[in-house]
Short mmCIF file of C-alpha atoms in Angstrom, two decimals:
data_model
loop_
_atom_site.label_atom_id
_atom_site.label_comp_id
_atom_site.label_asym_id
_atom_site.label_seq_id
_atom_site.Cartn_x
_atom_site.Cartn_y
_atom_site.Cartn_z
CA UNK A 15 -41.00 111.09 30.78
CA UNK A 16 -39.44 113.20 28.13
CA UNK A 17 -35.93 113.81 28.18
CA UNK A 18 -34.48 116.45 25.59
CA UNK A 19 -30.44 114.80 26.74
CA UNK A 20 -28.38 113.91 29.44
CA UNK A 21 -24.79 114.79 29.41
CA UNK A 22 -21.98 115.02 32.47
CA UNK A 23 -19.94 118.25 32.24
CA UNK A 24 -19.21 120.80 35.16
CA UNK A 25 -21.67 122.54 36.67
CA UNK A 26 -21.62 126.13 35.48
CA UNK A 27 -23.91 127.96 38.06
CA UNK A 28 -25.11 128.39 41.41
CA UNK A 29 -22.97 127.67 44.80
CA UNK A 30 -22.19 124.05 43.00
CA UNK A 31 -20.34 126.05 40.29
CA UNK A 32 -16.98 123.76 39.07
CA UNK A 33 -17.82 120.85 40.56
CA UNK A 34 -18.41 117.71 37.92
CA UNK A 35 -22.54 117.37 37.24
CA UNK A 36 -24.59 114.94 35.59
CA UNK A 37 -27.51 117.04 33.86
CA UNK A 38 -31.09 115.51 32.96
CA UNK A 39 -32.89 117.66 30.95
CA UNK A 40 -36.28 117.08 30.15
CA UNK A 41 -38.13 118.56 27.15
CA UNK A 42 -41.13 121.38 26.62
CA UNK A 43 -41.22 124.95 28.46
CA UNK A 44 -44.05 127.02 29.24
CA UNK A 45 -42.30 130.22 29.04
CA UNK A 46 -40.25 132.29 26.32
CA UNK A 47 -37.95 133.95 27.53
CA UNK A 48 -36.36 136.86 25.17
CA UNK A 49 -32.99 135.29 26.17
CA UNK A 50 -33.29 131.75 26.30
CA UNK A 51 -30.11 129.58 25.04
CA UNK A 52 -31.99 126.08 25.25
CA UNK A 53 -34.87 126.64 22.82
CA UNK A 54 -34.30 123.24 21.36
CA UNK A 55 -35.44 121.87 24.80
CA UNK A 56 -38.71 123.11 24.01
CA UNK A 57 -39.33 119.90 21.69
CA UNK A 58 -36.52 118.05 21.17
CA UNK A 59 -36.01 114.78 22.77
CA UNK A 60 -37.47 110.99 23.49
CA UNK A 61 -39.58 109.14 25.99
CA UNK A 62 -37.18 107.05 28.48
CA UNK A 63 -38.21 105.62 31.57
CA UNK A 64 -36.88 106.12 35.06
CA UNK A 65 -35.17 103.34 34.80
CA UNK A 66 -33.17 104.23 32.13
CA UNK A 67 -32.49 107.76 33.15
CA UNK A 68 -31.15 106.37 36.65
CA UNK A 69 -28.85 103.62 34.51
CA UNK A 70 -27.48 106.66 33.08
CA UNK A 71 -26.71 108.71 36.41
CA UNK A 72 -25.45 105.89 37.96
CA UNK A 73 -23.26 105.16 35.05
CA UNK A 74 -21.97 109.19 34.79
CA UNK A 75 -19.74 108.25 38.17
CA UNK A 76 -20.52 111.74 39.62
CA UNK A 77 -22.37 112.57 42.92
CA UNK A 78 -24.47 115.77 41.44
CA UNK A 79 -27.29 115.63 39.37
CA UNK A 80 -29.38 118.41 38.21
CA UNK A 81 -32.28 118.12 36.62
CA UNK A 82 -33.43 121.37 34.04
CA UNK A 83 -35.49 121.96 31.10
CA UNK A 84 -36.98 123.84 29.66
CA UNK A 85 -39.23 123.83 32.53
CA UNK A 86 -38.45 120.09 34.54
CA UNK A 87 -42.03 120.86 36.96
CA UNK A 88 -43.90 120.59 33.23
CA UNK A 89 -44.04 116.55 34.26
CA UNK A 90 -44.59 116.92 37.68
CA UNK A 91 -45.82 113.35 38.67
CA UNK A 92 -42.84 111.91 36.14
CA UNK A 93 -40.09 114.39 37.75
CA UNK A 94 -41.33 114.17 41.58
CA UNK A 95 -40.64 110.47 41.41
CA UNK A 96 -36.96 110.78 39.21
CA UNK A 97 -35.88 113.41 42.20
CA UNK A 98 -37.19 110.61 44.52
CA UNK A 99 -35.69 107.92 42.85
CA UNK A 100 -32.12 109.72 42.09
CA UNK A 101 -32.34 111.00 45.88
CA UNK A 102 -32.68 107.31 47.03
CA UNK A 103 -29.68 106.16 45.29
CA UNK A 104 -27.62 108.00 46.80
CA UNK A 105 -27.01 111.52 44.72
CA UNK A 106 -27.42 114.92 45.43
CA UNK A 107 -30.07 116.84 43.21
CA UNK A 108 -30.46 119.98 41.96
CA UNK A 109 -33.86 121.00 40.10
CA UNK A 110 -33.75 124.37 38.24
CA UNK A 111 -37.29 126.03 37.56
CA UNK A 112 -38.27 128.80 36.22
CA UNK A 113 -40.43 129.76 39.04
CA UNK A 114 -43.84 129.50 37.16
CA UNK A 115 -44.85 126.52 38.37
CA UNK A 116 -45.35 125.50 42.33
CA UNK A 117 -42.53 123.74 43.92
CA UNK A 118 -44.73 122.38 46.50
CA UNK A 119 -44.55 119.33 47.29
CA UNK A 120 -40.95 118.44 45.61
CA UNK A 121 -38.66 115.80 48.10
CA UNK A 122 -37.41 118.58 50.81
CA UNK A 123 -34.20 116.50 50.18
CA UNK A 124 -33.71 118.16 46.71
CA UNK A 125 -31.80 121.62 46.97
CA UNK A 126 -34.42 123.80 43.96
CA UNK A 127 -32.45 126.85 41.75
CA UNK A 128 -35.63 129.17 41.62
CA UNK A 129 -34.96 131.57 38.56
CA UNK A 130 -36.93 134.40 39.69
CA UNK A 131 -38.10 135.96 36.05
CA UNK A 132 -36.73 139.95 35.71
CA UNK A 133 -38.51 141.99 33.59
CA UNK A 134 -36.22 142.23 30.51
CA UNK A 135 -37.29 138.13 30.04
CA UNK A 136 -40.65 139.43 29.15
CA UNK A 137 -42.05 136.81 31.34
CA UNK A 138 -41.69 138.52 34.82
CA UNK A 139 -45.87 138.60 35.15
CA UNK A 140 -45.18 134.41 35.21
CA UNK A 141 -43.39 134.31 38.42
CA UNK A 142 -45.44 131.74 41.03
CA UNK A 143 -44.46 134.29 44.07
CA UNK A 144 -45.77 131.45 46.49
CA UNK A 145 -42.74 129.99 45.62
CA UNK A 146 -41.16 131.62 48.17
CA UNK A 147 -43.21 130.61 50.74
CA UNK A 148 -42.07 127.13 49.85
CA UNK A 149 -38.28 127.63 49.83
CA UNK A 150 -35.95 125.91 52.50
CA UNK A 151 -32.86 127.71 53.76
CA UNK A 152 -30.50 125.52 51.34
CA UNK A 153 -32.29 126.84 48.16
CA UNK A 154 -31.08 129.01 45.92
CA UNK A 155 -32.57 131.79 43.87
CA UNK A 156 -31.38 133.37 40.59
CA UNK A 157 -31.99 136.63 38.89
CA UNK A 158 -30.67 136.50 35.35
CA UNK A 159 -29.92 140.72 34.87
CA UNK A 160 -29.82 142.23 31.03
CA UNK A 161 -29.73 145.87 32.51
CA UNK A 162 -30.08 148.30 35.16
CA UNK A 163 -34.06 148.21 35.34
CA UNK A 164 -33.51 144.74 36.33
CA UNK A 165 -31.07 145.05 38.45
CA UNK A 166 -33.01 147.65 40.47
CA UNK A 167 -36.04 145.07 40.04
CA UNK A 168 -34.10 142.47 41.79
CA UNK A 169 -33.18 144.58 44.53
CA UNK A 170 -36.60 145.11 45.28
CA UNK A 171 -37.41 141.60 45.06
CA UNK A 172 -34.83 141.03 47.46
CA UNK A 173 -35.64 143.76 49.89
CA UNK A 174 -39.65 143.26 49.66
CA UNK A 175 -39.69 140.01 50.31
CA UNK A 176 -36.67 139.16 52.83
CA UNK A 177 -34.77 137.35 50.93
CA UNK A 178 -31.12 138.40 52.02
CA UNK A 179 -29.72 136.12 54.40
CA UNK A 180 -32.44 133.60 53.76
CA UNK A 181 -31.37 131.48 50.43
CA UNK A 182 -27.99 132.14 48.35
CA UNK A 183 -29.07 134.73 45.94
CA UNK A 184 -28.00 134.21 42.31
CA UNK A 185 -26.71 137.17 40.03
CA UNK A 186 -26.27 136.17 36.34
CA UNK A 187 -25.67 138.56 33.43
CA UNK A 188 -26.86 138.03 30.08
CA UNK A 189 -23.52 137.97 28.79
CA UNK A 190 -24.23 139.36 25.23
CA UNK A 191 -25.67 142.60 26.42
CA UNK A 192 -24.29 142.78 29.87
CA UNK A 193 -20.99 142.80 31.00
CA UNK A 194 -20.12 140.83 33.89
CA UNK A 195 -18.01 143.84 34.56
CA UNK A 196 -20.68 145.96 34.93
CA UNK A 197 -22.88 143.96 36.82
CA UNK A 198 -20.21 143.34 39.28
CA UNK A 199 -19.85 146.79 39.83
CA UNK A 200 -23.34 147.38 40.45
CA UNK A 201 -23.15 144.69 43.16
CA UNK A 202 -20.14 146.21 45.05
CA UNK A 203 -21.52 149.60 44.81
CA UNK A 204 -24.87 148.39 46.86
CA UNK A 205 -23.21 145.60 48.84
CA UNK A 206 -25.87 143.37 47.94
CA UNK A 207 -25.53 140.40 49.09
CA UNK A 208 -25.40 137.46 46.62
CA UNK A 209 -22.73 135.46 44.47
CA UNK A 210 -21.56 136.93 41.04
CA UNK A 211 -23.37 133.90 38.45
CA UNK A 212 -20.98 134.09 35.23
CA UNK A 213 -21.87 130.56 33.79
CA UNK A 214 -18.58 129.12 33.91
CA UNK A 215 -19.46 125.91 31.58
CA UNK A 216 -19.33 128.81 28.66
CA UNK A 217 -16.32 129.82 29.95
CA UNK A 218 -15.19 126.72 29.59
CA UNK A 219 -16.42 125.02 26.70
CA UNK A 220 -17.78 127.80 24.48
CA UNK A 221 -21.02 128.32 24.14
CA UNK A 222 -23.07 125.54 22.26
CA UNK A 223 -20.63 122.37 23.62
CA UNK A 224 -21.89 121.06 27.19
CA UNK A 225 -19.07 119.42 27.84
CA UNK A 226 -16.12 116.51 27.79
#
């Protein structure tokens, strides 16, 4: 498989925000979003085995392993048999996709971060809406929110397709055009019901290191 790097920081998003991570991310992405902040995992990287990529989680000495992209689900065979694999040794694993791609058939074992595309991406018409249909209760989903029209898109996500009460539900500003502030707000005034997703490793360790 290709793998763009692997690095052990703290895990930034999602309900398994602060807790120490080991990330895998693999290289190429079939989408563009307008605000990516890993384009150099669309070609950047090497060929390693799953060997050596479970040598390296096993040498991180941390529980948590996500594996991201780019888009992971672009090596399906290559990635279905690392979650395996990673799974078997004893770890817990994440798998963040961008939601174009079918998460069918992915170990049921593996909790999947399903980033929902909003409109502002300019990749919304992407989203694999049988997705959803594939979900278990312990996944999460995440709408990354530049502005109002997507925050009113994500409510209607959420409300047209019952999806309060059913996964955690992910709300992540893009921080250079969004305040957190505001978004917060936005959520408070409508009680809707999700976790605030401020991408705490930026916080943390600025905004191009990934960690210690």
């Amino acid at each position: 498989m290709k793998v763009c790097e692997m690095f052990t920081s703290i895990q930034g998003e999602s309900s398994y925000a602060g807790l120490p991570c080991t990330f895998i991310r693999l290289t190429g992405c079939n989408l563009r979003c307008a605000y990516c902040d890993t384009e150099y995992a669309f070609a950047e990287g090497r060929e390693m085995s799953r060997s050596e990529v479970l040598d390296y989680v096993r040498s991180s000495g941390v529980p948590l392993v996500e594996i991201t992209g780019g888009e992971p689900l672009m090596q399906p065979v290559e990635v279905s048999a690392l979650i395996r694999s990673v799974i078997d040794a004893g770890y817990k694993v994440l798998i963040e996709t961008n939601g174009s791609l079918s998460i069918r058939g992915l170990d049921p074992r593996a909790v999947v971060i399903l980033d929902l595309k909003t409109p502002s991406s300019g990749m919304s018409r992407n989203n694999d809406l049988s997705n959803l249909d594939h979900l278990k209760p312990f996944d999460e989903i995440k709408f990354v929110i530049s502005d109002r029209n997507d925050y009113e898109w994500s409510k209607e996500m959420i409300e047209s397709h019952g999806l309060a009460g059913k996964h955690t539900l992910l709300f992540s500003p893009v921080g250079s055009v969004l305040p957190p502030r505001e978004l917060a707000r936005w959520v408070l005034e409508d009680r809707l019901p999700g976790r605030l997703n401020l991408q705490i490793h930026k916080y943390i360790f600025g905004l191009h290191e990934r960690g210690v």
